[in-house]
Tab-separated table of C-alpha atoms and ligand atoms in Angstrom:
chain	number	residue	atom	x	y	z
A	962	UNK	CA	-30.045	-0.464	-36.989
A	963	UNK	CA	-27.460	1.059	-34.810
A	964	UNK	CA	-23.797	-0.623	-34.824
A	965	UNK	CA	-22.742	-1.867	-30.713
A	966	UNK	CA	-20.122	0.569	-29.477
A	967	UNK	CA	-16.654	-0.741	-29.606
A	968	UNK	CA	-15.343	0.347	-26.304
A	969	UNK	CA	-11.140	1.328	-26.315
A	970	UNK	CA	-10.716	-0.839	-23.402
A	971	UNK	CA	-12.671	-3.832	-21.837
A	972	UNK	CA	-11.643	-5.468	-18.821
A	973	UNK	CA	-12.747	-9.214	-18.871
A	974	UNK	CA	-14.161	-10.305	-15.628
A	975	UNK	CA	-16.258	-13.687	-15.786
A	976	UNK	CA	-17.778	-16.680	-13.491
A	977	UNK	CA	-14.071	-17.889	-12.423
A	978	UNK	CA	-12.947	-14.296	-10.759
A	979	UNK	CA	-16.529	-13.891	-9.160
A	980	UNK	CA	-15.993	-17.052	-7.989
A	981	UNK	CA	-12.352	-16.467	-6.491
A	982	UNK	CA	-13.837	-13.553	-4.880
A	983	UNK	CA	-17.115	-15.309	-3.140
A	984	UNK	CA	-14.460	-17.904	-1.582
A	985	UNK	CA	-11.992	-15.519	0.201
A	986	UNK	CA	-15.365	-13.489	1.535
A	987	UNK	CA	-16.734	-16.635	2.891
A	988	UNK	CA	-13.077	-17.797	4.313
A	989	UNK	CA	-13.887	-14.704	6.411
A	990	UNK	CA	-10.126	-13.208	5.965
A	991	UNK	CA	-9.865	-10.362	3.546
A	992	UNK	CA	-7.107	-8.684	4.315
A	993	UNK	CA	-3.445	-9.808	2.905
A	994	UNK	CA	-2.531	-13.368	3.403
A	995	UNK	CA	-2.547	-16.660	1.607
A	996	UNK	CA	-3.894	-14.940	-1.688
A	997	UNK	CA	-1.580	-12.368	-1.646
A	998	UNK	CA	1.768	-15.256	-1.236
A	999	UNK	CA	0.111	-17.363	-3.752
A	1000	UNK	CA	-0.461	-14.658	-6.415
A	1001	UNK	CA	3.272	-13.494	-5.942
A	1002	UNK	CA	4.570	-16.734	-6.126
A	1003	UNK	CA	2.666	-17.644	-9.287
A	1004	UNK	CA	2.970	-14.514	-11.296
A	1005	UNK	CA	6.763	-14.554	-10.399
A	1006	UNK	CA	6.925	-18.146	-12.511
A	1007	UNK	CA	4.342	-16.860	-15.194
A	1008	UNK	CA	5.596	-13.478	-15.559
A	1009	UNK	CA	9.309	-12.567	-14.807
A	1010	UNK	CA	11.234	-16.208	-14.871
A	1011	UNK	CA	10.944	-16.589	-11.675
A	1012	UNK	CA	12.455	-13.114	-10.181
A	1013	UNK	CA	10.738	-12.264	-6.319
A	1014	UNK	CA	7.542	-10.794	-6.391
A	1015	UNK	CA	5.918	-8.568	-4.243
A	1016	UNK	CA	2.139	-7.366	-4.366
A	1017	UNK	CA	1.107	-3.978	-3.411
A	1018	UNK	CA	-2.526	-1.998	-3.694
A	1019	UNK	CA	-1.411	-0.113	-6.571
A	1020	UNK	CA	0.898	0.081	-9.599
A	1021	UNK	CA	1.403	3.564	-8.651
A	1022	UNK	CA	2.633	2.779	-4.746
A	1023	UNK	CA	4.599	-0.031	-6.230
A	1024	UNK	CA	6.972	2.439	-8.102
A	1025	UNK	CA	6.853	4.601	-5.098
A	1026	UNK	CA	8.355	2.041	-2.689
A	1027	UNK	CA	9.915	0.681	-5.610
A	1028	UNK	CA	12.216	3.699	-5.667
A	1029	UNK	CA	12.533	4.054	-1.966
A	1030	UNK	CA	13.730	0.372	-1.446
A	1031	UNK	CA	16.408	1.085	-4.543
A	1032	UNK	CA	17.400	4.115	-2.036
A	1033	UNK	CA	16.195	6.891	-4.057
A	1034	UNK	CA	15.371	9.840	-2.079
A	1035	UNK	CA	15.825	13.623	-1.712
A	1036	UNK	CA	19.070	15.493	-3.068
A	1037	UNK	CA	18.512	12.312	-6.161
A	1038	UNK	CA	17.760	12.864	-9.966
A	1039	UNK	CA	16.013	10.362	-11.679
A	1040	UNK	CA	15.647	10.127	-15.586
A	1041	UNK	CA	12.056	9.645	-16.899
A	1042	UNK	CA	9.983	10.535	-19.915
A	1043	UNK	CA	7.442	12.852	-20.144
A	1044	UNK	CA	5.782	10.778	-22.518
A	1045	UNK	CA	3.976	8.229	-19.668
A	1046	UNK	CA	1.211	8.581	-17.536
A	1047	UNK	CA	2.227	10.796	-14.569
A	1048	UNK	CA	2.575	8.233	-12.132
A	1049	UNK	CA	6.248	7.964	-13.577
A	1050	UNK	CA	7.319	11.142	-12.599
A	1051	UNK	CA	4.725	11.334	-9.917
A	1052	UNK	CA	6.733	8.511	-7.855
A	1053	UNK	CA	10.149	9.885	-8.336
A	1054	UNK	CA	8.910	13.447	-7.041
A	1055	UNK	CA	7.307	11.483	-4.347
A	1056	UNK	CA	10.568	10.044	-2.865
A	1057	UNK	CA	11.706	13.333	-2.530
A	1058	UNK	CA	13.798	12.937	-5.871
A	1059	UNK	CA	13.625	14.990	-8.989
A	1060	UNK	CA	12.504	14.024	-12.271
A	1061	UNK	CA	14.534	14.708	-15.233
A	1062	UNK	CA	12.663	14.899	-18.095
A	1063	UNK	CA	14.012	13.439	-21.419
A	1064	UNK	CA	12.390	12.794	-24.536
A	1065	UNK	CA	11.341	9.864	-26.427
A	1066	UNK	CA	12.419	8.546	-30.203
A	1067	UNK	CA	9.464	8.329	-32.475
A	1068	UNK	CA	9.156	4.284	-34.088
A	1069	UNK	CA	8.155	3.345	-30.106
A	1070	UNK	CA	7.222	6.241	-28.187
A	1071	UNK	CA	9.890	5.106	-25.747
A	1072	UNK	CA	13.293	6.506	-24.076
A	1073	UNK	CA	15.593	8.186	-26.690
A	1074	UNK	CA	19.073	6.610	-25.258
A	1075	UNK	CA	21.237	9.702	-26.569
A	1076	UNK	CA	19.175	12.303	-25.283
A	1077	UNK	CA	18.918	10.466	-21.903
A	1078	UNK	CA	22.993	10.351	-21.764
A	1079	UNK	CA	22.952	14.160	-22.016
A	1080	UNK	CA	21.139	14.464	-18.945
A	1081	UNK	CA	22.623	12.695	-16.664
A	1082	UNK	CA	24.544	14.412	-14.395
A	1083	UNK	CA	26.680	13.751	-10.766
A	1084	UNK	CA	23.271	13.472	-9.049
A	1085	UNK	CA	21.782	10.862	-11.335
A	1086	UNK	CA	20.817	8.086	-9.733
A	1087	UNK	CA	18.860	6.059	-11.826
A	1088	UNK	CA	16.261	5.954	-15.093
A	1089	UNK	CA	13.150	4.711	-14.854
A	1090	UNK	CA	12.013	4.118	-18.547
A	1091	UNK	CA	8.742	3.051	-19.093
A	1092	UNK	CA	7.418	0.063	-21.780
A	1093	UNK	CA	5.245	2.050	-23.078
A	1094	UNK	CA	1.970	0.905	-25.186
A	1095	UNK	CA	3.299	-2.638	-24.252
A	1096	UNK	CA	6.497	-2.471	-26.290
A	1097	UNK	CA	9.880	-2.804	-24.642
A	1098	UNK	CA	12.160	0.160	-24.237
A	1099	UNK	CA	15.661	0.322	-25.537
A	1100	UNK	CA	16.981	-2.447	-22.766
A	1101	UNK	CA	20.309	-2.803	-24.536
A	1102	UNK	CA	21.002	0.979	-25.303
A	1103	UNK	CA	19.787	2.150	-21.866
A	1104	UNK	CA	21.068	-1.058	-20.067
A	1105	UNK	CA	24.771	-0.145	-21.149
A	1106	UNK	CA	24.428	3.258	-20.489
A	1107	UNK	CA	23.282	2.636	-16.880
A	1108	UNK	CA	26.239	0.054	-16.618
A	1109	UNK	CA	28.791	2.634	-17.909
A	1110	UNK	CA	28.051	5.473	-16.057
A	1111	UNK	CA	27.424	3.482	-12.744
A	1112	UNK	CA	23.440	4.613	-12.120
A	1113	UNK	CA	20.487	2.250	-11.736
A	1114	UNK	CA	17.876	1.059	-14.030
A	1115	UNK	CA	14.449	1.155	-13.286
A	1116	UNK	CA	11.319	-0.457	-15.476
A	1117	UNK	CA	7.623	1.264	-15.383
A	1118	UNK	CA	6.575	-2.195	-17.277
A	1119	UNK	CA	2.561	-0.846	-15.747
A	1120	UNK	CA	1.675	-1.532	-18.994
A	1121	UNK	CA	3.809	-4.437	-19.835
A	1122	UNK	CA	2.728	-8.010	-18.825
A	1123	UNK	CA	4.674	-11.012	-20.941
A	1124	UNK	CA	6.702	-8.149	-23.119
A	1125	UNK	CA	10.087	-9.657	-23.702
A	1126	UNK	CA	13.585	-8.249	-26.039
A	1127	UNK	CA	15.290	-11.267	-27.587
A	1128	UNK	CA	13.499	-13.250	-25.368
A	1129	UNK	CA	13.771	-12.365	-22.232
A	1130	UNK	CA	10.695	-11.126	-20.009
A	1131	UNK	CA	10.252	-7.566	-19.230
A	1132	UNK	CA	10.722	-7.374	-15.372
A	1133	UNK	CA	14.280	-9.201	-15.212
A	1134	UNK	CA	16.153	-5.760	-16.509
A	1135	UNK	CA	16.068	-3.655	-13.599
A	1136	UNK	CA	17.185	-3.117	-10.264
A	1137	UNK	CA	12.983	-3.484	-9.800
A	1138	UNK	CA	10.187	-3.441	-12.079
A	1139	UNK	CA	6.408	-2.433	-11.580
A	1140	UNK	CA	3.299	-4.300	-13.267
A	1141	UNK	CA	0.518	-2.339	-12.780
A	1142	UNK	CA	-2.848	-4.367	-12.664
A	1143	UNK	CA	-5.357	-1.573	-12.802
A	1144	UNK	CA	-8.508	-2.522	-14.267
A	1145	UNK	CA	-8.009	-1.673	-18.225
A	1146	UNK	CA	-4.276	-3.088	-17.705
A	1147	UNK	CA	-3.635	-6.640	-19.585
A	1148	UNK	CA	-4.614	-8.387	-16.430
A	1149	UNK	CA	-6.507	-6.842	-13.639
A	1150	UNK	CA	-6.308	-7.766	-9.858
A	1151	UNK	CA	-9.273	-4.131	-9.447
A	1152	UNK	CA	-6.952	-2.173	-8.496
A	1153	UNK	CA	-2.723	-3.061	-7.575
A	1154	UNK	CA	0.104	-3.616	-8.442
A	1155	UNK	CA	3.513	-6.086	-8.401
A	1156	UNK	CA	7.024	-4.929	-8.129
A	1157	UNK	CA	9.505	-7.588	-9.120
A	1158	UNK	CA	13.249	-7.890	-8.129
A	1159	UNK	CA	16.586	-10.280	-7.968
A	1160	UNK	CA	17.965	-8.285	-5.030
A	1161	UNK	CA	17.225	-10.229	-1.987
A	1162	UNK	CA	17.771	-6.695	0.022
A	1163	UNK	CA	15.316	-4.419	-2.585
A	1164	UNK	CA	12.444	-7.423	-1.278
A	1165	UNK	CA	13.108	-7.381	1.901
A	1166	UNK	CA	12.602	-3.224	2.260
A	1167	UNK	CA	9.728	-3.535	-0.290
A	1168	UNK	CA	8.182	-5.720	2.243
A	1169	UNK	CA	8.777	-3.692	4.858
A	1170	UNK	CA	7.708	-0.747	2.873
A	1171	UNK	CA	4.201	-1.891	2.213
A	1172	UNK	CA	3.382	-2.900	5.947
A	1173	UNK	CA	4.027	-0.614	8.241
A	1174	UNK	CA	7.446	-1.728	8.212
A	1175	UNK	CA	7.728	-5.014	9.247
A	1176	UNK	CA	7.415	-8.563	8.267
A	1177	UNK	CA	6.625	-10.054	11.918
A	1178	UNK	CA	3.800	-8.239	13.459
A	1179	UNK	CA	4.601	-5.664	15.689
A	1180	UNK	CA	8.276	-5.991	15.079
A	1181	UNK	CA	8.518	-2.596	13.513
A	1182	UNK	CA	12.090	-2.461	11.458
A	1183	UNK	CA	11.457	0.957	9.752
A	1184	UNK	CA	9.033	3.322	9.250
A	1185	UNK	CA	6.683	2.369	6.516
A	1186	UNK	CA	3.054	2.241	4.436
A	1187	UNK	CA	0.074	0.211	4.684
A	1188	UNK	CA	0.495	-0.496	0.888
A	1189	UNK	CA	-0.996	-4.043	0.728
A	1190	UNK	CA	-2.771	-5.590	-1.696
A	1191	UNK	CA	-6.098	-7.882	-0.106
A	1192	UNK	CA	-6.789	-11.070	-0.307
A	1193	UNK	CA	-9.963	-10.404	-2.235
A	1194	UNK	CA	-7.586	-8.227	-4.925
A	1195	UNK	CA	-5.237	-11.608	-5.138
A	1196	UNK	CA	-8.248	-14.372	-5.720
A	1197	UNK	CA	-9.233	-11.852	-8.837
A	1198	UNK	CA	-5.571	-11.233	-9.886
A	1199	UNK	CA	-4.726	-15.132	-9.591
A	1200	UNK	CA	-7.864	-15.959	-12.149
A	1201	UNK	CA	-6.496	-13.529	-14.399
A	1202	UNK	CA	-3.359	-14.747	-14.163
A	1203	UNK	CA	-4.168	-18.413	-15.401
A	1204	UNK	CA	-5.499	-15.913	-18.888
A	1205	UNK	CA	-3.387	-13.306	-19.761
A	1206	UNK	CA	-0.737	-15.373	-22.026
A	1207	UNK	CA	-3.816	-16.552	-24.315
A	1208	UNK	CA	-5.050	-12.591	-24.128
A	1209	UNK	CA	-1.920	-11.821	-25.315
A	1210	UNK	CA	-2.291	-13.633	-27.906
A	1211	UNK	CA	-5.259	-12.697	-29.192
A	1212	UNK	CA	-4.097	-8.809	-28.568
A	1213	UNK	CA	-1.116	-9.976	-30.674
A	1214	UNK	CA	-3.224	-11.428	-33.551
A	1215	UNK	CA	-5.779	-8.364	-33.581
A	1216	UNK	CA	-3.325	-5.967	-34.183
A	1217	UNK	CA	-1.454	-8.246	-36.913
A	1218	UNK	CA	-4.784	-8.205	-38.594
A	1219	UNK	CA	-4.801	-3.982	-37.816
A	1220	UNK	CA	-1.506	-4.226	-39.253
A	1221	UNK	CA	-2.615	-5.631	-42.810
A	1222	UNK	CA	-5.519	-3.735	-43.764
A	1223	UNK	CA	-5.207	0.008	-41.947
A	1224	UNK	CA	-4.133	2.144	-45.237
A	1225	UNK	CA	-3.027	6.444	-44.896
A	1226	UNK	CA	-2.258	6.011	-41.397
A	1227	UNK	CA	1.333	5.393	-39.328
A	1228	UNK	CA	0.798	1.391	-37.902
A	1229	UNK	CA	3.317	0.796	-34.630
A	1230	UNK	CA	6.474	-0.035	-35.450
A	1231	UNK	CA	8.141	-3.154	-33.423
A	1232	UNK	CA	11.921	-3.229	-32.840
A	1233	UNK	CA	13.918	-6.297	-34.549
A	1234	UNK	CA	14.133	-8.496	-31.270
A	1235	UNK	CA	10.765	-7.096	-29.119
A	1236	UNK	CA	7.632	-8.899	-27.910
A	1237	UNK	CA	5.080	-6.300	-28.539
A	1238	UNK	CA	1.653	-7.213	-26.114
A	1239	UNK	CA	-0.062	-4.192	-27.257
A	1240	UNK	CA	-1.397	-2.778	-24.186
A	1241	UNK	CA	-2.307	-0.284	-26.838
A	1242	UNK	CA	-2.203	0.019	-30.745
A	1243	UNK	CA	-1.636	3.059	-31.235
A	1244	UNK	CA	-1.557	5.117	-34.887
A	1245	UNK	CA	0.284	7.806	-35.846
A	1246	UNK	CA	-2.126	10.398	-37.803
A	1247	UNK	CA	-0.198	13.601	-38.868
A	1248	UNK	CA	-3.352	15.560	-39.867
A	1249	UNK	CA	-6.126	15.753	-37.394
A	1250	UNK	CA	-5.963	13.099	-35.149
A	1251	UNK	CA	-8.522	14.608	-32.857
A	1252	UNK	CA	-10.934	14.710	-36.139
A	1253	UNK	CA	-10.535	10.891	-37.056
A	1254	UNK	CA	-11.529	10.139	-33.042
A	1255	UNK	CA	-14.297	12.262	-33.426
A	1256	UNK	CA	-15.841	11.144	-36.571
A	1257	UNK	CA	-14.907	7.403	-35.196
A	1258	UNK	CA	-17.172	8.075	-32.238
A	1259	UNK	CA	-19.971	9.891	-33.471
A	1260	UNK	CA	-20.154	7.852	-36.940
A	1261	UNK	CA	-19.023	5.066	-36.650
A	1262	UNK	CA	-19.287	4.030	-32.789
A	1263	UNK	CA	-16.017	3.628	-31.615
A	1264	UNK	CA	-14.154	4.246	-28.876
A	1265	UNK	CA	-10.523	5.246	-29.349
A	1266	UNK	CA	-7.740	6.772	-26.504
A	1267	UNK	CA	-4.885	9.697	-26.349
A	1268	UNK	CA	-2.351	8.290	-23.990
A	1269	UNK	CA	-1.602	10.880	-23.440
A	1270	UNK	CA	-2.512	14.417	-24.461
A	1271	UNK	CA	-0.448	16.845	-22.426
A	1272	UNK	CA	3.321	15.861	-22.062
A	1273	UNK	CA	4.148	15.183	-18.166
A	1274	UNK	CA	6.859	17.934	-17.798
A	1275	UNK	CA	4.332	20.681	-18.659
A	1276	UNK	CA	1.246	19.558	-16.584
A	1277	UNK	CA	0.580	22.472	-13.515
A	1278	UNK	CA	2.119	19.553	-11.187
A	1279	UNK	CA	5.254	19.570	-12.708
A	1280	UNK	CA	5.630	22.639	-14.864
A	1281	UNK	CA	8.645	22.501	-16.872
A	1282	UNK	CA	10.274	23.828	-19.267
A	1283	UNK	CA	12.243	21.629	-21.352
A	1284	UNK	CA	12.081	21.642	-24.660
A	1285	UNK	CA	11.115	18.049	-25.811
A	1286	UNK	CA	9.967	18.167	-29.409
A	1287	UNK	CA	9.284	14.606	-29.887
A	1288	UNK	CA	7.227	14.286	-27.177
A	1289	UNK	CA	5.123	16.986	-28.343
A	1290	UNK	CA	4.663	15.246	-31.760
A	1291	UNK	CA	3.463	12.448	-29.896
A	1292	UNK	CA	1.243	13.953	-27.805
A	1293	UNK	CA	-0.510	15.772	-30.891
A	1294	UNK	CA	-0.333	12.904	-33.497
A	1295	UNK	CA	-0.881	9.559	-31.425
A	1296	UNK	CA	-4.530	7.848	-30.960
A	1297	UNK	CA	-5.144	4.180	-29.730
A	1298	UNK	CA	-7.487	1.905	-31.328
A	1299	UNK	CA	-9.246	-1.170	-29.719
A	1300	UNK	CA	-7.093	-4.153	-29.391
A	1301	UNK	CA	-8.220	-5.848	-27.000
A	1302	UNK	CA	-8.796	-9.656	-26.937
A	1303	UNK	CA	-12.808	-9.309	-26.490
A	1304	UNK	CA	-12.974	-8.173	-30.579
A	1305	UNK	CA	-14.980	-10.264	-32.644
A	1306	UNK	CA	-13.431	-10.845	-35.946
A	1307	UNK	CA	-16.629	-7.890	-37.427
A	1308	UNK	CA	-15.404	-5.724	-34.621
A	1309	UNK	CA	-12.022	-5.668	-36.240
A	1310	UNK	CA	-13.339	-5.097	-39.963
A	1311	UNK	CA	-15.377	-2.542	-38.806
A	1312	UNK	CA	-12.555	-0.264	-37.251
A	1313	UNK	CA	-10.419	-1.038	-40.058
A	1314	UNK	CA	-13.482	0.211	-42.690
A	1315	UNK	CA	-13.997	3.119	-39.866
A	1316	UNK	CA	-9.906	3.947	-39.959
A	1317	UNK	CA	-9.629	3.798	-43.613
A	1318	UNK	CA	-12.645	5.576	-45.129
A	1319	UNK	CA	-11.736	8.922	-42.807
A	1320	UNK	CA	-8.672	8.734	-42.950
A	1321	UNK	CA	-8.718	8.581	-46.990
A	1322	UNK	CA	-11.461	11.474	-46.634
A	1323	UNK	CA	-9.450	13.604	-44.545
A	1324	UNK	CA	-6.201	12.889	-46.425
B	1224	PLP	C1	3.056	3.889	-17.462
B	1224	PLP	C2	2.291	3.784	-16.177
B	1224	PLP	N1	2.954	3.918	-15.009
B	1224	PLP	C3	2.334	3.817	-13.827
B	1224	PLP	C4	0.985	3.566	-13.750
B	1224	PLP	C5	0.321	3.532	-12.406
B	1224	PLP	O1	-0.365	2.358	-12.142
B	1224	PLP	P1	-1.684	2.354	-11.210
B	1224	PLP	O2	-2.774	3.024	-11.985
B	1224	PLP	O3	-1.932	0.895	-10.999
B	1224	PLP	O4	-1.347	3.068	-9.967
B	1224	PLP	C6	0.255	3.374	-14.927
B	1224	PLP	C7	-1.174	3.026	-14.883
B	1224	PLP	O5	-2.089	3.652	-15.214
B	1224	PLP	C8	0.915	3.509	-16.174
B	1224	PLP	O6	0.250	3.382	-17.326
């Protein structure tokens, strides 16, 4: 009999969101409104201790006005890794800014704080480091640095939800931070995203920003985006919300069990003082990685990820030519396993059998 695939990711969408979603369809008003202030409000006291939220139609936009309402714009350098998805750098470049590439330290996949400080020069106006894989960036190294040398700090925390360093919740670090809530995120609103803030002047622009520029209809401050997130988006995201500490959880206690049986490969590393929520679990393999995901697939039925194969600063879009050799190590040695909280306890023996016996036979 043929093993069930394990899929990488699996969003979990059940009777309570369908039912969100039925009720702002039959309230007749779609667009953003009560969902939208409720969701903010609530994932601001779930999420980020209480910081302003504001909800936008996609992670992506939210780092774009993000940046804007922080006053980043053209003539502007903006440190980011390479190591991210490309909406990072996609968003700076977007503004009218320039990305500065830097490289990453191996243990997280994250910022490298020395090699950031080399790059920053007169034009610097902020870093935007992401928390990648669901583990927090170097908040104290980079914080002081960005203190020091006078420039802004921004968090990508797209991947992020709940993460925390010595207990305190991703999202309260920077001048703004972005959640994104894509579908195969930790939580899910279908597609959007939240950008959360302490400066009363950042949340005013970023509401602006996302509505054509105003807050009062027709009462046009600046020139703006129809970035907003719908009601029907909100009713899904607001469900979701109510879950994601107990998914986090059970991502947390999936990859402890990862942790304790995977043998001849490199398990993720977690900082003295982080709250990993494993957005990803991602392995180091040194030897074939693209072999292991194979043979996992076609053997053995399981789905694995490379976030991310090609490093940002050389894809055609950006086409740099820094020379970043941790980042390339990462791009050629990392693959993500399933983690997510929908694993049944056999799921996670199996990928652990899977894991070990080709990775003993390729070692
Ligand atoms: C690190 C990172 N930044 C930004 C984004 C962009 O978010 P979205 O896909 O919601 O636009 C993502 C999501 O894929 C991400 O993983």
């Amino acid at each position: 009999m043929s093993l069930d695939f394990i899929p990488a990711a699996k969003p979990i969408i059940g009777d309570e969101e369908r039912a969100a979603v039925d009720a702002v369809l039959a309230s007749g008003m779609l667009a953003q409104g009560k969902q939208v202030a409720e969701f903010e409000t609530e994932f601001s006291s779930v999420l980020v201790d209480g910081r302003a939220a504001v909800a936008v139609n996609s992670g992506t936009s939210g780092l774009h006005l993000g940046l804007l309402a922080a006053g980043v714009g053209p003539g502007d350098e903006v440190i980011v890794p390479s190591f991210t998805f490309a909406a990072t750098g996609n968003a700076v470049a977007l503004t009218g800014a320039t990305p500065v590439f830097a490289d990453i330290e191996l243990d997280h996949y994250t910022l490298d704080t020395d090699h950031v400080a080399s790059l920053i020069t007169e034009k610097t106006k902020g870093i935007m480091p992401v928390h990648l894989y669901g583990h927090p960036f170097d908040v104290e190294g980079l914080g002081k640095l960005a203190a020091e040398r006078g420039i802004d700090l921004y968090e990508d925390a797209a991947q992020a939800h709940g993460a925390s360093f010595n207990d305190k919740l991703v999202g309260s670090f920077g001048t703004f931070a972005m959640f994104s809530l894509y579908p195969t995120k930790n939580m899910t609103s279908g597609e959007g995203g939240m950008v959360t803030t302490s400066d009363a002047a950042v949340e005013h622009k970023l509401r602006l920003l996302r509505n054509q520029g105003m807050e009062k209809q027709y009462e046009n401050e600046i020139v703006g985006f129809n970035a907003r997130m719908t009601d029907l988006h909100a009713a899904i995201g607001r469900v979701q919300l109510t879950k994601v500490l107990g998914w986090t959880a059970q991502r947390r206690q999936n990859a402890a069990f990862l942790d304790a049986n995977l043998e001849n490969v490199g398990t993720p590393a977690v900082k003295a003082g982080a709250g990993h929520v494993y957005h990803q679990y991602t392995i180091r393999v040194s030897e074939d990685r693209d072999g292991l995901a194979k043979a996992l697939r076609d053997e053995y039925n399981i789905g694995t990820g490379v976030y991310y194969p090609v490093p940002n600063h050389r894809l055609p879009s950006f086409n740099r030519t820094e020379d970043l050799p941790n980042t390339e190590t990462a791009a050629k040695e990392v693959l993500s396993l399933p983690v997510h909280p929908s694993l049944s306890q056999d799921d996670l023996e199996r990928i652990v059998a899977a894991v070990n016996a080709v990775a003993k036979a390729g070692a």
